[in-house]
Amino acid sequence: MEVWIPYGHVEALLTIQIENLGELVDPKAENRSTEVAAQLSEKLKDAQKLIVCDNKGATLKSLKTAFGDSPPSEGLKVYSPWPKEVELSVPQLKGRVSKLSKEREKVADEGGIELAAPPEMRDQSNKLFLSTAEPDPFFGLVDARIAGCLLGISNSRRLAYASSETNVPRVFQKNPSYDALWNLSSKVQGATYLSIVPRGGEPYSMVEDGGLDKLKSEFVSIGLSQTKGIVVAPGGRGYDDTLSHAVRSIWSAVDSVRKSGAILLIAECREGIGSQGLEMYLTGRISDAKLDRVEYADGLEEVEYVRKLKNDYSVTLL
């Protein structure tokens, strides 16, 4: 059997012998992308600023469909870390997308951690934060509230790490790190948070102001018998851009493989490692023995995930 797996902007061909095939999960989800786009179109009518928090296919497809044949009103300001990619995927926004300002001003102080936001997030305008939700081993789930904080508020991840009680992977489990950024997102005035839930890479539903429990119920959840090996493909562009993101994606599937089993991770990682903490560990600048004493760096929690993968499984990156 030939399986085409998302890999960056393209797909990779994987041939699997029939005897190695397992159970087919959610083979073809109902196409509800039109309904999602209609919901988004209504929300955009009142927005003065649109902050596109990721470059995932479901996010960009929803935007393109929501705008229809005409560009948005001149009064709508659009921001994204990937202006060119957003404009390519959403032609109605050509020449309209900017990056958030690098200027930051203090908006809060939590336990000695100074949190600062750009001017685009500090005023009282109507802001719409848009993101595709995804499972995460640190936050449990990253929705538009969490993505918006990580994108725009300096030291958000440091605050989440300081709030954490453990580095044990906790996919779909509410935890203090999630709560810390949820509370932080509430400090952004005039903000509406929209989280898209995908099925088969397509927009399936959209939840306003979310919450982990509410969003979790929108994802497919099926118990499978553990196997000797699995192939994990995070989902292509927006999911496998960095090793950091790809490693986080493994944890929603890892319970389906036996301890000491094999995991084949198919990820492009075109943007490199993707987090300072993970890069320090992989290049030997921090060791297992010194991990508890090292000063926090963004993504330091991922070191524990890599250590656990190395100890419990045989992982190959393709």
Short mmCIF file of C-alpha atoms in Angstrom, two decimals:
data_model
loop_
_atom_site.label_atom_id
_atom_site.label_comp_id
_atom_site.label_asym_id
_atom_site.label_seq_id
_atom_site.Cartn_x
_atom_site.Cartn_y
_atom_site.Cartn_z
CA MET A 1 0.00 0.00 0.00
CA GLU A 2 1.29 3.48 -0.89
CA VAL A 3 0.72 6.26 1.64
CA TRP A 4 1.39 9.92 0.86
CA ILE A 5 2.55 11.73 3.99
CA PRO A 6 2.65 15.55 4.47
CA TYR A 7 6.23 16.81 4.36
CA GLY A 8 6.68 20.58 4.37
CA HIS A 9 4.83 21.99 1.36
CA VAL A 10 4.81 18.64 -0.45
CA GLU A 11 4.15 14.97 0.34
CA ALA A 12 6.46 11.99 0.80
CA LEU A 13 5.63 8.52 -0.50
CA LEU A 14 5.77 5.67 2.00
CA THR A 15 5.16 2.08 0.88
CA ILE A 16 3.77 -0.23 3.59
CA GLN A 17 3.42 -3.99 3.16
CA ILE A 18 -0.15 -5.19 3.66
CA GLU A 19 0.82 -7.39 6.64
CA ASN A 20 2.05 -4.30 8.51
CA LEU A 21 -1.16 -2.33 8.18
CA GLY A 22 -3.15 -1.63 11.32
CA GLU A 23 -6.56 -0.12 11.94
CA LEU A 24 -7.71 2.80 9.79
CA VAL A 25 -8.80 5.67 12.05
CA ASP A 26 -11.28 8.31 10.82
CA PRO A 27 -10.62 7.54 7.11
CA LYS A 28 -12.66 10.43 5.73
CA ALA A 29 -14.03 13.16 7.95
CA GLU A 30 -17.09 15.15 6.96
CA ASN A 31 -16.04 18.31 5.08
CA ARG A 32 -17.16 21.25 7.20
CA SER A 33 -14.67 23.84 5.97
CA THR A 34 -17.42 26.01 4.45
CA GLU A 35 -19.22 26.27 7.79
CA VAL A 36 -15.99 27.16 9.58
CA ALA A 37 -15.22 29.87 7.01
CA ALA A 38 -18.72 31.31 7.38
CA GLN A 39 -18.27 31.57 11.16
CA LEU A 40 -14.90 33.23 10.69
CA SER A 41 -16.32 35.68 8.14
CA GLU A 42 -18.90 36.88 10.68
CA LYS A 43 -16.26 37.40 13.36
CA LEU A 44 -14.04 39.34 10.97
CA LYS A 45 -16.75 41.97 10.46
CA ASP A 46 -16.16 43.46 13.93
CA ALA A 47 -12.37 43.04 13.99
CA GLN A 48 -9.98 45.96 13.66
CA LYS A 49 -6.88 43.79 13.94
CA LEU A 50 -6.35 40.19 12.86
CA ILE A 51 -3.41 38.32 14.39
CA VAL A 52 -2.70 35.09 12.49
CA CYS A 53 -0.88 32.99 15.09
CA ASP A 54 0.33 30.13 12.87
CA ASN A 55 0.88 29.12 9.25
CA LYS A 56 -1.01 25.83 9.35
CA GLY A 57 -3.06 24.78 6.35
CA ALA A 58 -6.41 24.81 8.18
CA THR A 59 -5.83 28.39 9.37
CA LEU A 60 -4.88 29.75 5.95
CA LYS A 61 -7.58 27.82 4.08
CA SER A 62 -10.24 29.15 6.45
CA LEU A 63 -9.06 32.72 5.93
CA LYS A 64 -8.97 32.39 2.14
CA THR A 65 -12.52 31.03 2.04
CA ALA A 66 -13.81 33.53 4.60
CA PHE A 67 -12.70 36.53 2.54
CA GLY A 68 -14.33 35.17 -0.63
CA ASP A 69 -13.67 37.07 -3.85
CA SER A 70 -12.88 40.42 -2.29
CA PRO A 71 -10.18 41.74 0.07
CA PRO A 72 -11.08 42.76 3.62
CA SER A 73 -11.95 46.35 4.47
CA GLU A 74 -9.10 48.85 4.52
CA GLY A 75 -9.65 49.32 8.25
CA LEU A 76 -8.53 45.76 9.08
CA LYS A 77 -4.88 45.49 10.06
CA VAL A 78 -3.37 42.00 9.64
CA TYR A 79 -0.31 40.65 11.48
CA SER A 80 1.65 37.42 11.23
CA PRO A 81 5.24 36.19 11.76
CA TRP A 82 5.05 34.86 8.16
CA PRO A 83 3.70 37.76 6.03
CA LYS A 84 4.81 36.40 2.65
CA GLU A 85 3.46 32.92 3.29
CA VAL A 86 0.10 34.24 4.48
CA GLU A 87 -0.16 36.52 1.44
CA LEU A 88 0.71 33.64 -0.90
CA SER A 89 -1.91 31.35 0.65
CA VAL A 90 -4.53 34.10 1.04
CA PRO A 91 -4.26 36.26 -2.13
CA GLN A 92 -6.93 38.66 -0.82
CA LEU A 93 -4.35 39.84 1.74
CA LYS A 94 -1.59 40.64 -0.77
CA GLY A 95 0.41 43.60 0.51
CA ARG A 96 -1.66 43.77 3.71
CA VAL A 97 0.21 41.57 6.20
CA SER A 98 2.82 42.94 8.62
CA LYS A 99 4.86 41.54 11.47
CA LEU A 100 4.13 42.62 15.05
CA SER A 101 6.41 45.42 16.23
CA LYS A 102 9.62 44.36 17.99
CA GLU A 103 9.00 47.13 20.54
CA ARG A 104 7.74 45.70 23.82
CA GLU A 105 6.25 47.40 26.87
CA LYS A 106 5.59 45.82 30.25
CA VAL A 107 2.00 44.63 30.73
CA ALA A 108 2.42 42.44 33.81
CA ASP A 109 4.87 41.03 36.32
CA GLU A 110 4.30 37.47 37.50
CA GLY A 111 6.64 36.15 40.19
CA GLY A 112 9.46 38.41 39.07
CA ILE A 113 8.97 37.53 35.39
CA GLU A 114 8.40 40.69 33.35
CA LEU A 115 5.87 40.20 30.56
CA ALA A 116 5.87 42.71 27.71
CA ALA A 117 3.66 43.14 24.64
CA PRO A 118 3.91 45.09 21.35
CA PRO A 119 1.79 48.23 20.80
CA GLU A 120 -0.56 46.30 18.48
CA MET A 121 -1.69 44.21 21.48
CA ARG A 122 -1.76 46.98 24.11
CA ASP A 123 -4.51 49.25 22.78
CA GLN A 124 -8.28 48.79 23.16
CA SER A 125 -9.04 47.93 19.52
CA ASN A 126 -11.04 44.81 18.62
CA LYS A 127 -8.44 42.11 18.06
CA LEU A 128 -9.08 38.70 16.55
CA PHE A 129 -6.48 36.01 17.30
CA LEU A 130 -6.74 33.03 14.93
CA SER A 131 -4.97 29.69 15.30
CA THR A 132 -5.38 25.99 14.57
CA ALA A 133 -5.46 24.09 17.86
CA GLU A 134 -3.09 21.16 18.36
CA PRO A 135 -2.17 18.73 21.15
CA ASP A 136 0.97 19.64 23.08
CA PRO A 137 2.97 17.75 25.75
CA PHE A 138 3.71 20.90 27.78
CA PHE A 139 0.48 22.90 27.68
CA GLY A 140 -1.81 19.92 27.07
CA LEU A 141 -3.13 21.77 24.06
CA VAL A 142 -2.13 24.94 22.22
CA ASP A 143 -5.18 26.99 21.26
CA ALA A 144 -5.51 30.60 20.06
CA ARG A 145 -5.10 31.98 23.61
CA ILE A 146 -1.84 30.10 24.21
CA ALA A 147 -0.55 30.73 20.65
CA GLY A 148 -1.33 34.45 20.95
CA CYS A 149 0.68 34.77 24.17
CA LEU A 150 3.63 32.81 22.79
CA LEU A 151 3.60 34.93 19.65
CA GLY A 152 3.23 38.39 21.13
CA ILE A 153 4.05 38.52 24.83
CA SER A 154 7.73 38.27 25.79
CA ASN A 155 8.64 35.67 28.44
CA SER A 156 5.31 33.83 28.09
CA ARG A 157 7.04 30.47 27.83
CA ARG A 158 9.27 31.31 30.78
CA LEU A 159 6.14 32.04 32.85
CA ALA A 160 4.59 28.73 31.76
CA TYR A 161 7.78 26.85 32.70
CA ALA A 162 7.94 28.54 36.12
CA SER A 163 4.28 27.59 36.70
CA SER A 164 4.84 23.95 35.73
CA GLU A 165 4.83 21.23 38.38
CA THR A 166 6.43 18.57 36.16
CA ASN A 167 8.06 18.08 32.76
CA VAL A 168 6.25 14.78 32.20
CA PRO A 169 4.40 14.92 28.84
CA ARG A 170 0.69 15.64 29.44
CA VAL A 171 -1.20 15.80 26.13
CA PHE A 172 -4.82 16.97 26.51
CA GLN A 173 -4.39 17.38 30.28
CA LYS A 174 -5.17 20.74 31.86
CA ASN A 175 -2.23 21.95 33.92
CA PRO A 176 -0.75 25.06 35.62
CA SER A 177 1.26 26.04 32.52
CA TYR A 178 -1.89 26.20 30.42
CA ASP A 179 -3.73 28.09 33.16
CA ALA A 180 -0.90 30.64 33.50
CA LEU A 181 -1.09 31.65 29.83
CA TRP A 182 -4.88 31.47 29.78
CA ASN A 183 -4.92 34.07 32.56
CA LEU A 184 -2.27 36.13 30.77
CA SER A 185 -4.31 36.16 27.55
CA SER A 186 -7.22 37.66 29.49
CA LYS A 187 -5.14 40.79 30.07
CA VAL A 188 -5.24 41.65 26.35
CA GLN A 189 -8.09 44.16 25.98
CA GLY A 190 -10.61 43.76 23.18
CA ALA A 191 -9.37 40.28 22.26
CA THR A 192 -11.39 37.45 20.75
CA TYR A 193 -9.69 34.07 20.39
CA LEU A 194 -10.76 31.65 17.66
CA SER A 195 -9.33 28.11 17.57
CA ILE A 196 -9.83 25.90 14.52
CA VAL A 197 -9.93 22.12 15.00
CA PRO A 198 -8.78 20.19 11.89
CA ARG A 199 -9.71 16.74 10.62
CA GLY A 200 -7.58 15.25 7.87
CA GLY A 201 -5.81 18.57 7.48
CA GLU A 202 -9.06 20.41 6.72
CA PRO A 203 -10.96 22.85 8.98
CA TYR A 204 -13.59 20.85 10.88
CA SER A 205 -14.88 23.14 13.63
CA MET A 206 -14.08 26.46 15.28
CA VAL A 207 -14.33 27.28 18.98
CA GLU A 208 -14.43 30.82 20.37
CA ASP A 209 -12.42 31.49 23.55
CA GLY A 210 -12.05 27.73 23.80
CA GLY A 211 -10.74 26.13 26.91
CA LEU A 212 -8.87 22.84 26.92
CA ASP A 213 -11.82 20.61 27.87
CA LYS A 214 -14.11 22.13 25.24
CA LEU A 215 -11.53 21.85 22.47
CA LYS A 216 -10.44 18.35 23.46
CA SER A 217 -13.93 17.03 22.74
CA GLU A 218 -13.62 18.20 19.11
CA PHE A 219 -10.61 15.98 18.39
CA VAL A 220 -10.81 12.34 17.27
CA SER A 221 -10.02 9.99 20.16
CA ILE A 222 -9.76 6.24 19.53
CA GLY A 223 -8.02 3.61 21.64
CA LEU A 224 -5.66 1.34 19.68
CA SER A 225 -3.76 -1.80 20.61
CA GLN A 226 -0.08 -1.10 21.13
CA THR A 227 2.19 -2.07 18.26
CA LYS A 228 5.94 -2.64 17.75
CA GLY A 229 6.35 0.50 15.68
CA ILE A 230 4.60 3.58 14.33
CA VAL A 231 5.19 6.18 11.64
CA VAL A 232 4.51 9.75 12.81
CA ALA A 233 4.04 12.61 10.34
CA PRO A 234 3.21 15.84 12.18
CA GLY A 235 1.20 17.22 9.25
CA GLY A 236 3.42 19.17 6.86
CA ARG A 237 3.97 22.94 6.69
CA GLY A 238 3.10 24.63 9.96
CA TYR A 239 3.71 21.41 11.91
CA ASP A 240 7.10 20.05 10.82
CA ASP A 241 9.00 23.32 10.22
CA THR A 242 11.36 22.64 13.14
CA LEU A 243 12.60 19.64 15.09
CA SER A 244 11.13 21.25 18.22
CA HIS A 245 7.62 21.26 16.75
CA ALA A 246 7.97 17.74 15.35
CA VAL A 247 9.11 16.31 18.71
CA ARG A 248 6.09 17.88 20.41
CA SER A 249 3.79 16.27 17.82
CA ILE A 250 4.94 12.73 18.67
CA TRP A 251 3.24 12.70 22.07
CA SER A 252 -0.34 12.50 20.85
CA ALA A 253 0.49 9.16 19.19
CA VAL A 254 3.18 7.65 21.41
CA ASP A 255 0.78 5.61 23.58
CA SER A 256 0.08 3.40 20.56
CA VAL A 257 3.62 1.96 20.50
CA ARG A 258 5.13 -0.48 23.02
CA LYS A 259 8.06 0.48 25.19
CA SER A 260 11.31 -0.19 23.30
CA GLY A 261 9.28 0.00 20.09
CA ALA A 262 10.26 1.95 16.99
CA ILE A 263 9.08 5.43 16.02
CA LEU A 264 9.77 6.76 12.52
CA LEU A 265 9.35 10.54 12.58
CA ILE A 266 8.88 12.08 9.12
CA ALA A 267 9.51 15.82 9.36
CA GLU A 268 11.13 18.36 7.03
CA CYS A 269 12.60 20.61 9.79
CA ARG A 270 13.48 23.19 7.15
CA GLU A 271 13.89 25.90 9.81
CA GLY A 272 16.29 23.86 11.96
CA ILE A 273 16.02 22.84 15.61
CA GLY A 274 13.60 25.58 16.56
CA SER A 275 14.20 26.12 20.28
CA GLN A 276 17.16 27.41 22.25
CA GLY A 277 16.86 24.82 25.02
CA LEU A 278 16.77 21.86 22.65
CA GLU A 279 19.67 23.25 20.62
CA MET A 280 21.79 23.65 23.77
CA TYR A 281 21.12 20.01 24.70
CA LEU A 282 21.74 18.53 21.25
CA THR A 283 24.99 20.48 20.84
CA GLY A 284 26.29 19.42 24.26
CA ARG A 285 26.15 22.85 25.93
CA ILE A 286 24.02 21.36 28.69
CA SER A 287 24.16 17.79 29.95
CA ASP A 288 21.74 15.51 31.78
CA ALA A 289 23.73 16.01 34.99
CA LYS A 290 23.49 19.81 34.83
CA LEU A 291 19.92 20.05 33.54
CA ASP A 292 18.37 20.93 36.91
CA ARG A 293 20.83 23.77 37.48
CA VAL A 294 20.77 25.47 34.07
CA GLU A 295 19.07 28.85 33.66
CA TYR A 296 15.82 28.65 31.69
CA ALA A 297 16.00 28.97 27.92
CA ASP A 298 12.99 28.81 25.58
CA GLY A 299 12.10 25.18 24.92
CA LEU A 300 14.07 23.75 27.84
CA GLU A 301 11.10 21.50 28.69
CA GLU A 302 11.65 19.73 25.35
CA VAL A 303 14.93 18.29 26.62
CA GLU A 304 12.96 16.07 28.99
CA TYR A 305 10.77 14.90 26.11
CA VAL A 306 13.83 13.96 24.03
CA ARG A 307 15.40 12.13 26.99
CA LYS A 308 12.23 10.14 27.55
CA LEU A 309 11.98 9.24 23.87
CA LYS A 310 15.63 8.07 23.86
CA ASN A 311 15.11 5.97 26.99
CA ASP A 312 11.79 4.38 26.07
CA TYR A 313 11.84 4.03 22.27
CA SER A 314 13.99 3.77 19.18
CA VAL A 315 13.37 6.99 17.26
CA THR A 316 14.48 7.66 13.68
CA LEU A 317 14.11 11.06 12.00
CA LEU A 318 13.53 11.01 8.25
#
